[in-house]
Amino acid sequence: MPQKIRTIELHRSVFEDNDARATALREKLARSGVFLVNVMSSPGAGKTTTLIALITKLKSKYNIGVMEADIDSDKDAVSVAQATGVRSVQLHTGGMCHLDADMTAQGLDALGTGLDLVFLENVGNLVCPAEYDTGAHLDMTILSVPEGDDKPLKYPLIYQKCDLVLINKIDAIGYFDFDLEKCKRAVACRNAAATVIPVSAKTGENIDAVAAYLESRISK
Amino acid sequence: MPQKIRTIELHRSVFEDNDARATALREKLARSGVFLVNVMSSPGAGKTTTLIALITKLKSKYNIGVMEADIDSDKDAVSVAQATGVRSVQLHTGGMCHLDADMTAQGLDALGTGLDLVFLENVGNLVCPAEYDTGAHLDMTILSVPEGDDKPLKYPLIYQKCDLVLINKIDAIGYFDFDLEKCKRAVACRNAAATVIPVSAKTGENIDAVAAYLESRISK
């Protein structure tokens, strides 16, 4: 029977200083032993499928929660809950193109306590989410092969700000004109410190490597 | 030798009432015999490749100009100019996630006179561009097969507001779990009046049908 999904209608933040609120949220979460991962990408790059694959690997080791931001459907939260059984809430942004730290805190309140790893699936958008610190401890951007190897050159900020870049749908690389080394160089040009892992959420390729990377970051 | 591309750094609009300015721009363009098409999609859905294919079909009949909006590269304007020879300008949005009517007018001024069909390639984003009327006579949204058939349900506004939906990369449909009829129903659920045309900008499939649709709209 499908798990009942709670949907939260986020209200627009009234706070001017998002950076200060994000820093405070990050510190508060760290004190409570919660590691928060912000997941960003274009629409359709595979955020939800990647989260399902990752959570399946990690759920025996961590108490995991998921916040799925969307403009108005609840499809993703239902998918994650059904596929993994972890606690999941749907956040409705009311048409807003990003989440900030206060909206993230609203979602965390709804998700409840007792978790040690929380994933926030941000709105599918390569521009606006990069401009707002959510308070996450780790920012992950997913680029998918069909989008093209030039995206890091065209959407600079999101690559500059993230710790981890997954190049997803790598199983389809034979079908598209996508140069993996060129793409890695384009990411490095924006952010030499970012870790890049090519994956296929569909076939599971390299999901172990992503899980290992997350574990190493959580245990720091 | 590559055509020299003019790049315009757009300044943020100071006008409150974008809808009124968009209506005025649309009427002014119509009086001058210019038909403006606003092209929107996710990053990497194939806006530039589709425009190149369409312009190649239409350039013997119309004096065409192209405005390529991007956050900071000039790759797309160079690609269009090299592939088609039509007049092309690059618009830099300075990090902004959309174009409004005033920014579109700045681009049109830079493009110059003597044109009768102008394409505006908006910033790759399914959320914000839908909220701002650019003054275009026709709004076109491109959805690509690898993004998934559920996008019209997840990004409602852009589908509600557009006249024409192209489902691109249809040549790759065998590789992805994409149900064309389900996608068409999802578009119809948001906007029963939208025309939907499956295409492949890569192979040229159905580009003739898109060109014919545009011609019918221009001659109205």
Tab-separated table of C-alpha atoms in Angstrom:
chain	number	residue	atom	x	y	z
A	1	MET	CA	0.000	0.000	0.000
A	2	PRO	CA	1.528	3.373	-0.884
A	3	GLN	CA	2.922	5.313	2.056
A	4	LYS	CA	0.927	8.428	2.816
A	5	ILE	CA	2.934	11.477	1.829
A	6	ARG	CA	2.750	14.713	3.717
A	7	THR	CA	2.774	17.811	1.500
A	8	ILE	CA	3.971	21.134	2.878
A	9	GLU	CA	3.003	24.399	1.207
A	10	LEU	CA	6.090	26.545	1.789
A	11	HIS	CA	5.630	30.189	2.570
A	12	ARG	CA	7.882	32.808	1.088
A	13	SER	CA	10.738	33.797	3.387
A	14	VAL	CA	10.552	37.238	4.911
A	15	PHE	CA	14.197	37.283	5.941
A	16	GLU	CA	16.709	39.502	4.186
A	17	ASP	CA	19.915	37.778	5.185
A	18	ASN	CA	19.702	34.262	3.768
A	19	ASP	CA	23.438	33.590	4.174
A	20	ALA	CA	23.331	34.172	7.928
A	21	ARG	CA	20.247	31.989	8.288
A	22	ALA	CA	21.861	29.240	6.192
A	23	THR	CA	24.988	29.269	8.353
A	24	ALA	CA	22.880	29.096	11.507
A	25	LEU	CA	20.812	26.194	10.116
A	26	ARG	CA	23.962	24.302	9.073
A	27	GLU	CA	25.436	24.676	12.557
A	28	LYS	CA	22.192	23.699	14.285
A	29	LEU	CA	21.900	20.564	12.131
A	30	ALA	CA	25.531	19.628	12.814
A	31	ARG	CA	24.923	19.924	16.563
A	32	SER	CA	21.923	17.573	16.169
A	33	GLY	CA	23.979	15.060	14.154
A	34	VAL	CA	22.056	15.678	10.904
A	35	PHE	CA	23.983	15.816	7.607
A	36	LEU	CA	22.029	17.687	4.910
A	37	VAL	CA	22.675	17.188	1.181
A	38	ASN	CA	21.230	19.642	-1.362
A	39	VAL	CA	20.657	18.019	-4.770
A	40	MET	CA	20.362	20.307	-7.800
A	41	SER	CA	20.012	19.755	-11.564
A	42	SER	CA	18.070	20.653	-14.696
A	43	PRO	CA	14.581	19.205	-14.952
A	44	GLY	CA	14.815	15.565	-15.961
A	45	ALA	CA	18.523	15.010	-15.245
A	46	GLY	CA	17.643	12.192	-12.858
A	47	LYS	CA	17.622	13.645	-9.332
A	48	THR	CA	14.873	11.367	-8.026
A	49	THR	CA	16.199	8.192	-9.656
A	50	THR	CA	19.704	8.926	-8.352
A	51	LEU	CA	18.361	9.524	-4.833
A	52	ILE	CA	16.465	6.242	-4.909
A	53	ALA	CA	19.630	4.367	-5.973
A	54	LEU	CA	21.751	6.117	-3.312
A	55	ILE	CA	19.246	5.713	-0.485
A	56	THR	CA	18.912	2.015	-1.272
A	57	LYS	CA	22.691	1.701	-0.731
A	58	LEU	CA	22.801	3.844	2.425
A	59	LYS	CA	19.585	3.160	4.331
A	60	SER	CA	20.986	0.289	6.403
A	61	LYS	CA	23.648	2.640	7.827
A	62	TYR	CA	21.736	5.887	8.321
A	63	ASN	CA	18.290	7.079	9.325
A	64	ILE	CA	17.441	8.867	6.104
A	65	GLY	CA	14.820	11.480	5.297
A	66	VAL	CA	13.998	13.098	1.959
A	67	MET	CA	12.462	16.468	1.096
A	68	GLU	CA	11.206	16.707	-2.472
A	69	ALA	CA	10.697	20.266	-3.669
A	70	ASP	CA	8.400	20.731	-6.602
A	71	ILE	CA	6.176	23.412	-7.952
A	72	ASP	CA	2.984	21.484	-7.458
A	73	SER	CA	3.046	17.716	-7.980
A	74	ASP	CA	3.800	15.105	-5.294
A	75	LYS	CA	5.043	12.473	-7.728
A	76	ASP	CA	8.674	12.497	-6.557
A	77	ALA	CA	7.994	12.103	-2.831
A	78	VAL	CA	5.646	9.206	-3.578
A	79	SER	CA	8.287	7.578	-5.834
A	80	VAL	CA	11.016	7.837	-3.211
A	81	ALA	CA	8.801	6.603	-0.379
A	82	GLN	CA	7.527	3.658	-2.400
A	83	ALA	CA	10.951	2.643	-3.697
A	84	THR	CA	12.934	3.015	-0.468
A	85	GLY	CA	10.506	3.176	2.460
A	86	VAL	CA	12.335	6.146	4.015
A	87	ARG	CA	10.565	9.136	5.508
A	88	SER	CA	9.666	11.589	2.759
A	89	VAL	CA	7.864	14.920	2.522
A	90	GLN	CA	6.815	16.903	-0.520
A	91	LEU	CA	7.530	20.627	-0.467
A	92	HIS	CA	5.435	22.840	-2.722
A	93	THR	CA	7.154	26.074	-3.636
A	94	GLY	CA	4.037	27.807	-4.978
A	95	GLY	CA	5.762	28.610	-8.270
A	96	MET	CA	9.043	29.720	-6.712
A	97	CYS	CA	12.148	28.642	-8.590
A	98	HIS	CA	14.429	27.807	-5.659
A	99	LEU	CA	14.604	27.030	-1.951
A	100	ASP	CA	16.383	29.180	0.592
A	101	ALA	CA	17.470	28.357	4.138
A	102	ASP	CA	14.172	29.318	5.748
A	103	MET	CA	12.148	27.195	3.319
A	104	THR	CA	14.547	24.315	3.963
A	105	ALA	CA	14.018	24.754	7.708
A	106	GLN	CA	10.222	24.592	7.167
A	107	GLY	CA	10.726	21.272	5.361
A	108	LEU	CA	13.016	19.901	8.089
A	109	ASP	CA	10.419	20.748	10.740
A	110	ALA	CA	7.823	18.800	8.780
A	111	LEU	CA	10.190	15.855	8.295
A	112	GLY	CA	10.653	15.503	12.083
A	113	THR	CA	13.467	14.331	14.330
A	114	GLY	CA	15.573	11.188	14.675
A	115	LEU	CA	17.295	11.410	11.281
A	116	ASP	CA	21.023	11.565	10.582
A	117	LEU	CA	21.082	12.007	6.794
A	118	VAL	CA	18.620	14.214	4.917
A	119	PHE	CA	18.465	14.786	1.178
A	120	LEU	CA	16.831	17.915	-0.216
A	121	GLU	CA	15.815	17.569	-3.854
A	122	ASN	CA	15.779	21.184	-4.997
A	123	VAL	CA	13.604	22.586	-7.825
A	124	GLY	CA	14.850	21.462	-11.276
A	125	ASN	CA	16.707	24.583	-12.402
A	126	LEU	CA	20.389	25.362	-13.082
A	127	VAL	CA	20.159	29.078	-12.361
A	128	CYS	CA	18.224	30.152	-9.274
A	129	PRO	CA	18.931	27.351	-6.758
A	130	ALA	CA	22.652	28.143	-7.047
A	131	GLU	CA	22.031	31.649	-5.713
A	132	TYR	CA	20.539	30.563	-2.386
A	133	ASP	CA	22.445	28.722	0.334
A	134	THR	CA	19.977	26.184	1.757
A	135	GLY	CA	22.074	25.441	4.839
A	136	ALA	CA	23.220	22.085	3.412
A	137	HIS	CA	26.559	20.546	4.355
A	138	LEU	CA	27.099	19.308	0.833
A	139	ASP	CA	25.883	20.625	-2.528
A	140	MET	CA	25.547	18.096	-5.321
A	141	THR	CA	24.785	18.928	-8.953
A	142	ILE	CA	23.641	16.316	-11.440
A	143	LEU	CA	24.363	16.873	-15.125
A	144	SER	CA	22.950	14.312	-17.541
A	145	VAL	CA	24.628	13.187	-20.754
A	146	PRO	CA	21.734	14.212	-23.084
A	147	GLU	CA	22.033	17.840	-21.868
A	148	GLY	CA	25.490	18.176	-23.421
A	149	ASP	CA	29.073	18.489	-22.195
A	150	ASP	CA	29.017	22.312	-22.346
A	151	LYS	CA	26.620	22.942	-19.451
A	152	PRO	CA	29.351	23.879	-16.901
A	153	LEU	CA	30.427	26.677	-19.259
A	154	LYS	CA	26.877	27.957	-19.692
A	155	TYR	CA	25.610	27.760	-16.090
A	156	PRO	CA	28.735	28.761	-14.162
A	157	LEU	CA	27.449	29.511	-10.663
A	158	ILE	CA	25.900	26.148	-9.883
A	159	TYR	CA	29.205	24.440	-10.742
A	160	GLN	CA	31.259	26.986	-8.812
A	161	LYS	CA	29.193	26.367	-5.699
A	162	CYS	CA	28.953	22.593	-5.600
A	163	ASP	CA	31.142	19.981	-3.940
A	164	LEU	CA	30.107	17.012	-6.054
A	165	VAL	CA	29.094	16.737	-9.727
A	166	LEU	CA	27.443	13.546	-10.948
A	167	ILE	CA	27.394	13.001	-14.712
A	168	ASN	CA	24.275	10.861	-15.000
A	169	LYS	CA	22.817	8.704	-17.819
A	170	ILE	CA	26.359	7.644	-18.678
A	171	ASP	CA	24.790	4.431	-20.072
A	172	ALA	CA	23.447	6.603	-22.939
A	173	ILE	CA	26.817	8.130	-23.846
A	174	GLY	CA	27.085	6.118	-27.066
A	175	TYR	CA	23.887	7.708	-28.273
A	176	PHE	CA	24.782	11.358	-27.747
A	177	ASP	CA	27.634	13.571	-28.860
A	178	PHE	CA	29.061	13.917	-25.341
A	179	ASP	CA	32.777	14.100	-24.564
A	180	LEU	CA	33.309	12.997	-20.943
A	181	GLU	CA	36.853	14.369	-20.660
A	182	LYS	CA	35.790	17.712	-22.149
A	183	CYS	CA	32.933	17.872	-19.641
A	184	LYS	CA	35.292	17.121	-16.733
A	185	ARG	CA	37.609	19.899	-17.943
A	186	ALA	CA	34.637	22.282	-18.151
A	187	VAL	CA	33.692	21.456	-14.541
A	188	ALA	CA	37.326	21.911	-13.446
A	189	CYS	CA	37.435	25.259	-15.213
A	190	ARG	CA	34.553	26.434	-12.988
A	191	ASN	CA	35.616	24.625	-9.833
A	192	ALA	CA	38.877	22.719	-9.582
A	193	ALA	CA	37.927	21.390	-6.126
A	194	ALA	CA	34.712	19.651	-7.209
A	195	THR	CA	34.637	15.858	-7.230
A	196	VAL	CA	33.194	14.478	-10.494
A	197	ILE	CA	31.681	10.987	-10.694
A	198	PRO	CA	30.091	9.617	-13.901
A	199	VAL	CA	27.097	7.426	-12.967
A	200	SER	CA	24.046	5.681	-14.281
A	201	ALA	CA	21.205	5.819	-11.785
A	202	LYS	CA	19.303	3.517	-14.154
A	203	THR	CA	21.888	0.684	-14.267
A	204	GLY	CA	23.490	1.460	-10.880
A	205	GLU	CA	26.942	2.099	-12.387
A	206	ASN	CA	29.198	3.938	-9.897
A	207	ILE	CA	26.442	4.523	-7.332
A	208	ASP	CA	28.731	2.688	-4.855
A	209	ALA	CA	31.396	5.347	-5.447
A	210	VAL	CA	28.905	8.134	-4.722
A	211	ALA	CA	27.742	6.374	-1.542
A	212	ALA	CA	31.379	5.983	-0.433
A	213	TYR	CA	32.051	9.672	-1.120
A	214	LEU	CA	29.016	10.704	0.954
A	215	GLU	CA	30.049	8.404	3.825
A	216	SER	CA	33.527	9.937	3.846
A	217	ARG	CA	32.011	13.439	4.007
A	218	ILE	CA	29.507	12.515	6.737
A	219	SER	CA	32.193	10.984	8.954
A	220	LYS	CA	34.424	14.068	8.768
B	1	MET	CA	35.909	32.907	-41.236
B	2	PRO	CA	33.615	33.057	-38.210
B	3	GLN	CA	31.123	35.909	-38.206
B	4	LYS	CA	31.879	38.497	-35.542
B	5	ILE	CA	29.252	38.273	-32.802
B	6	ARG	CA	28.061	41.287	-30.919
B	7	THR	CA	27.501	40.663	-27.208
B	8	ILE	CA	25.094	42.827	-25.237
B	9	GLU	CA	25.293	43.047	-21.457
B	10	LEU	CA	21.651	43.473	-20.485
B	11	HIS	CA	20.795	45.793	-17.640
B	12	ARG	CA	18.162	44.897	-15.109
B	13	SER	CA	14.780	46.402	-15.910
B	14	VAL	CA	13.587	49.182	-13.670
B	15	PHE	CA	9.978	48.935	-14.791
B	16	GLU	CA	7.283	47.569	-12.529
B	17	ASP	CA	4.650	46.718	-15.078
B	18	ASN	CA	6.196	44.110	-17.370
B	19	ASP	CA	2.852	43.018	-18.843
B	20	ALA	CA	2.070	46.520	-20.121
B	21	ARG	CA	5.553	46.880	-21.601
B	22	ALA	CA	5.291	43.455	-23.251
B	23	THR	CA	1.960	44.352	-24.836
B	24	ALA	CA	3.391	47.640	-26.108
B	25	LEU	CA	6.466	45.896	-27.543
B	26	ARG	CA	4.318	43.258	-29.264
B	27	GLU	CA	2.163	45.942	-30.887
B	28	LYS	CA	5.179	48.002	-31.946
B	29	LEU	CA	6.836	44.976	-33.543
B	30	ALA	CA	3.610	44.051	-35.356
B	31	ARG	CA	3.380	47.589	-36.808
B	32	SER	CA	6.978	47.202	-38.053
B	33	GLY	CA	6.230	43.805	-39.622
B	34	VAL	CA	8.422	41.874	-37.184
B	35	PHE	CA	7.209	38.506	-35.830
B	36	LEU	CA	8.947	37.568	-32.574
B	37	VAL	CA	9.208	33.958	-31.341
B	38	ASN	CA	10.264	33.231	-27.737
B	39	VAL	CA	11.943	29.815	-27.383
B	40	MET	CA	12.079	28.244	-23.922
B	41	SER	CA	13.290	24.906	-22.516
B	42	SER	CA	15.415	23.199	-19.877
B	43	PRO	CA	19.170	23.475	-20.332
B	44	GLY	CA	20.266	21.042	-23.022
B	45	ALA	CA	16.850	20.284	-24.535
B	46	GLY	CA	18.074	21.432	-27.943
B	47	LYS	CA	16.981	25.070	-28.397
B	48	THR	CA	20.019	26.095	-30.446
B	49	THR	CA	20.069	22.967	-32.629
B	50	THR	CA	16.327	23.318	-33.280
B	51	LEU	CA	16.725	26.990	-34.202
B	52	ILE	CA	19.540	26.156	-36.627
B	53	ALA	CA	17.373	23.494	-38.309
B	54	LEU	CA	14.344	25.833	-38.480
B	55	ILE	CA	16.279	28.871	-39.720
B	56	THR	CA	17.890	26.765	-42.447
B	57	LYS	CA	14.352	25.940	-43.697
B	58	LEU	CA	12.992	29.491	-43.383
B	59	LYS	CA	15.842	31.841	-44.282
B	60	SER	CA	15.049	32.008	-48.004
B	61	LYS	CA	11.569	33.364	-47.171
B	62	TYR	CA	12.252	35.711	-44.261
B	63	ASN	CA	14.899	38.146	-43.076
B	64	ILE	CA	15.747	36.385	-39.834
B	65	GLY	CA	17.524	37.591	-36.720
B	66	VAL	CA	18.416	35.633	-33.578
B	67	MET	CA	18.965	36.751	-29.994
B	68	GLU	CA	20.733	34.179	-27.839
B	69	ALA	CA	20.328	34.773	-24.123
B	70	ASP	CA	22.872	33.181	-21.873
B	71	ILE	CA	24.370	33.837	-18.498
B	72	ASP	CA	27.857	34.437	-19.789
B	73	SER	CA	29.067	32.424	-22.773
B	74	ASP	CA	28.676	33.410	-26.463
B	75	LYS	CA	28.781	29.863	-27.766
B	76	ASP	CA	25.165	29.741	-29.002
B	77	ALA	CA	25.231	32.986	-30.992
B	78	VAL	CA	28.454	31.876	-32.679
B	79	SER	CA	26.931	28.453	-33.479
B	80	VAL	CA	23.795	29.966	-35.035
B	81	ALA	CA	25.716	32.570	-37.040
B	82	GLN	CA	28.204	30.012	-38.355
B	83	ALA	CA	25.565	27.429	-39.234
B	84	THR	CA	22.993	29.727	-40.841
B	85	GLY	CA	24.652	33.058	-41.667
B	86	VAL	CA	21.743	35.046	-40.194
B	87	ARG	CA	22.176	38.100	-38.009
B	88	SER	CA	22.774	37.040	-34.434
B	89	VAL	CA	23.457	38.765	-31.118
B	90	GLN	CA	24.402	37.296	-27.777
B	91	LEU	CA	22.552	38.646	-24.738
B	92	HIS	CA	24.250	38.276	-21.375
B	93	THR	CA	21.812	38.299	-18.475
B	94	GLY	CA	24.433	38.821	-15.782
B	95	GLY	CA	23.204	35.807	-13.812
B	96	MET	CA	19.510	36.574	-14.233
B	97	CYS	CA	17.306	33.561	-14.838
B	98	HIS	CA	14.877	35.018	-17.382
B	99	LEU	CA	14.256	37.818	-19.873
B	100	ASP	CA	11.463	40.332	-19.567
B	101	ALA	CA	10.042	42.704	-22.184
B	102	ASP	CA	12.504	45.500	-21.506
B	103	MET	CA	15.509	43.176	-21.776
B	104	THR	CA	14.044	41.792	-25.014
B	105	ALA	CA	13.707	45.359	-26.333
B	106	GLN	CA	17.384	45.998	-25.496
B	107	GLY	CA	18.297	42.930	-27.582
B	108	LEU	CA	16.072	43.988	-30.488
B	109	ASP	CA	17.726	47.418	-30.546
B	110	ALA	CA	21.120	45.720	-30.792
B	111	LEU	CA	19.918	43.379	-33.528
B	112	GLY	CA	18.891	46.309	-35.724
B	113	THR	CA	16.197	46.905	-38.352
B	114	GLY	CA	15.159	45.259	-41.616
B	115	LEU	CA	14.123	41.909	-40.124
B	116	ASP	CA	10.735	40.222	-40.358
B	117	LEU	CA	11.245	37.142	-38.171
B	118	VAL	CA	13.204	37.195	-34.908
B	119	PHE	CA	13.878	34.267	-32.600
B	120	LEU	CA	14.683	34.873	-28.939
B	121	GLU	CA	16.420	31.913	-27.304
B	122	ASN	CA	15.553	32.436	-23.654
B	123	VAL	CA	17.675	31.264	-20.676
B	124	GLY	CA	17.511	27.460	-20.231
B	125	ASN	CA	15.032	27.201	-17.368
B	126	LEU	CA	11.482	25.808	-17.054
B	127	VAL	CA	10.404	28.023	-14.174
B	128	CYS	CA	11.291	31.702	-14.360
B	129	PRO	CA	11.034	32.493	-18.107
B	130	ALA	CA	7.377	31.411	-17.979
B	131	GLU	CA	6.612	34.195	-15.508
B	132	TYR	CA	7.716	37.069	-17.753
B	133	ASP	CA	5.999	38.042	-20.994
B	134	THR	CA	8.817	38.982	-23.386
B	135	GLY	CA	6.534	40.668	-25.910
B	136	ALA	CA	6.772	37.712	-28.306
B	137	HIS	CA	3.960	36.865	-30.715
B	138	LEU	CA	4.490	33.152	-30.191
B	139	ASP	CA	5.851	31.194	-27.220
B	140	MET	CA	7.458	27.863	-27.990
B	141	THR	CA	8.598	25.326	-25.372
B	142	ILE	CA	10.941	22.481	-26.223
B	143	LEU	CA	10.786	19.318	-24.106
B	144	SER	CA	13.356	16.636	-24.886
B	145	VAL	CA	12.757	12.901	-24.608
B	146	PRO	CA	15.572	12.229	-22.065
B	147	GLU	CA	13.937	14.675	-19.614
B	148	GLY	CA	10.906	12.415	-19.229
B	149	ASP	CA	7.246	12.481	-20.209
B	150	ASP	CA	6.130	13.933	-16.848
B	151	LYS	CA	7.604	17.418	-17.252
B	152	PRO	CA	4.305	19.136	-18.189
B	153	LEU	CA	2.887	17.930	-14.855
B	154	LYS	CA	5.885	19.199	-12.873
B	155	TYR	CA	6.443	22.586	-14.539
B	156	PRO	CA	2.859	23.677	-15.204
B	157	LEU	CA	3.148	27.387	-15.983
B	158	ILE	CA	5.497	27.154	-18.962
B	159	TYR	CA	3.119	24.694	-20.634
B	160	GLN	CA	0.035	26.751	-19.762
B	161	LYS	CA	1.566	29.799	-21.407
B	162	CYS	CA	2.954	28.407	-24.634
B	163	ASP	CA	1.411	28.094	-28.079
B	164	LEU	CA	3.689	25.378	-29.417
B	165	VAL	CA	5.417	22.430	-27.701
B	166	LEU	CA	8.160	20.588	-29.547
B	167	ILE	CA	9.089	17.145	-28.191
B	168	ASN	CA	12.719	16.983	-29.302
B	169	LYS	CA	15.286	14.136	-29.527
B	170	ILE	CA	12.475	11.861	-30.690
B	171	ASP	CA	15.205	9.846	-32.463
B	172	ALA	CA	16.319	8.687	-28.980
B	173	ILE	CA	12.869	7.493	-27.885
B	174	GLY	CA	13.861	3.825	-28.100
B	175	TYR	CA	16.585	4.428	-25.546
B	176	PHE	CA	14.484	6.103	-22.841
B	177	ASP	CA	11.350	5.166	-20.960
B	178	PHE	CA	9.265	7.902	-22.617
B	179	ASP	CA	5.590	7.485	-23.535
B	180	LEU	CA	4.765	9.967	-26.314
B	181	GLU	CA	0.984	9.679	-25.949
B	182	LYS	CA	1.206	10.109	-22.168
B	183	CYS	CA	3.352	13.201	-22.697
B	184	LYS	CA	0.849	14.656	-25.176
B	185	ARG	CA	-1.957	14.043	-22.655
B	186	ALA	CA	0.125	15.770	-19.951
B	187	VAL	CA	0.571	18.809	-22.212
B	188	ALA	CA	-3.163	18.812	-23.037
B	189	CYS	CA	-3.963	18.659	-19.325
B	190	ARG	CA	-2.060	21.927	-18.862
B	191	ASN	CA	-3.079	23.557	-22.126
B	192	ALA	CA	-5.588	21.985	-24.475
B	193	ALA	CA	-4.946	24.680	-27.114
B	194	ALA	CA	-1.190	24.034	-27.468
B	195	THR	CA	0.058	22.493	-30.700
B	196	VAL	CA	2.445	19.577	-30.043
B	197	ILE	CA	4.979	18.439	-32.662
B	198	PRO	CA	7.490	15.620	-32.003
B	199	VAL	CA	10.771	16.442	-33.767
B	200	SER	CA	14.410	15.537	-34.049
B	201	ALA	CA	16.537	18.626	-34.582
B	202	LYS	CA	19.481	16.235	-35.069
B	203	THR	CA	17.968	14.183	-37.914
B	204	GLY	CA	15.600	16.909	-39.192
B	205	GLU	CA	12.469	14.801	-38.551
B	206	ASN	CA	9.323	16.987	-38.609
B	207	ILE	CA	11.228	20.271	-38.819
B	208	ASP	CA	9.201	20.932	-42.004
B	209	ALA	CA	6.010	20.696	-39.942
B	210	VAL	CA	7.324	23.242	-37.436
B	211	ALA	CA	8.359	25.594	-40.240
B	212	ALA	CA	4.879	25.263	-41.804
B	213	TYR	CA	3.232	25.994	-38.424
B	214	LEU	CA	5.357	29.135	-37.975
B	215	GLU	CA	4.578	30.324	-41.508
B	216	SER	CA	0.855	29.894	-40.852
B	217	ARG	CA	1.134	31.954	-37.655
B	218	ILE	CA	3.245	34.679	-39.273
B	219	SER	CA	0.814	35.116	-42.166
B	220	LYS	CA	-2.196	35.520	-39.836
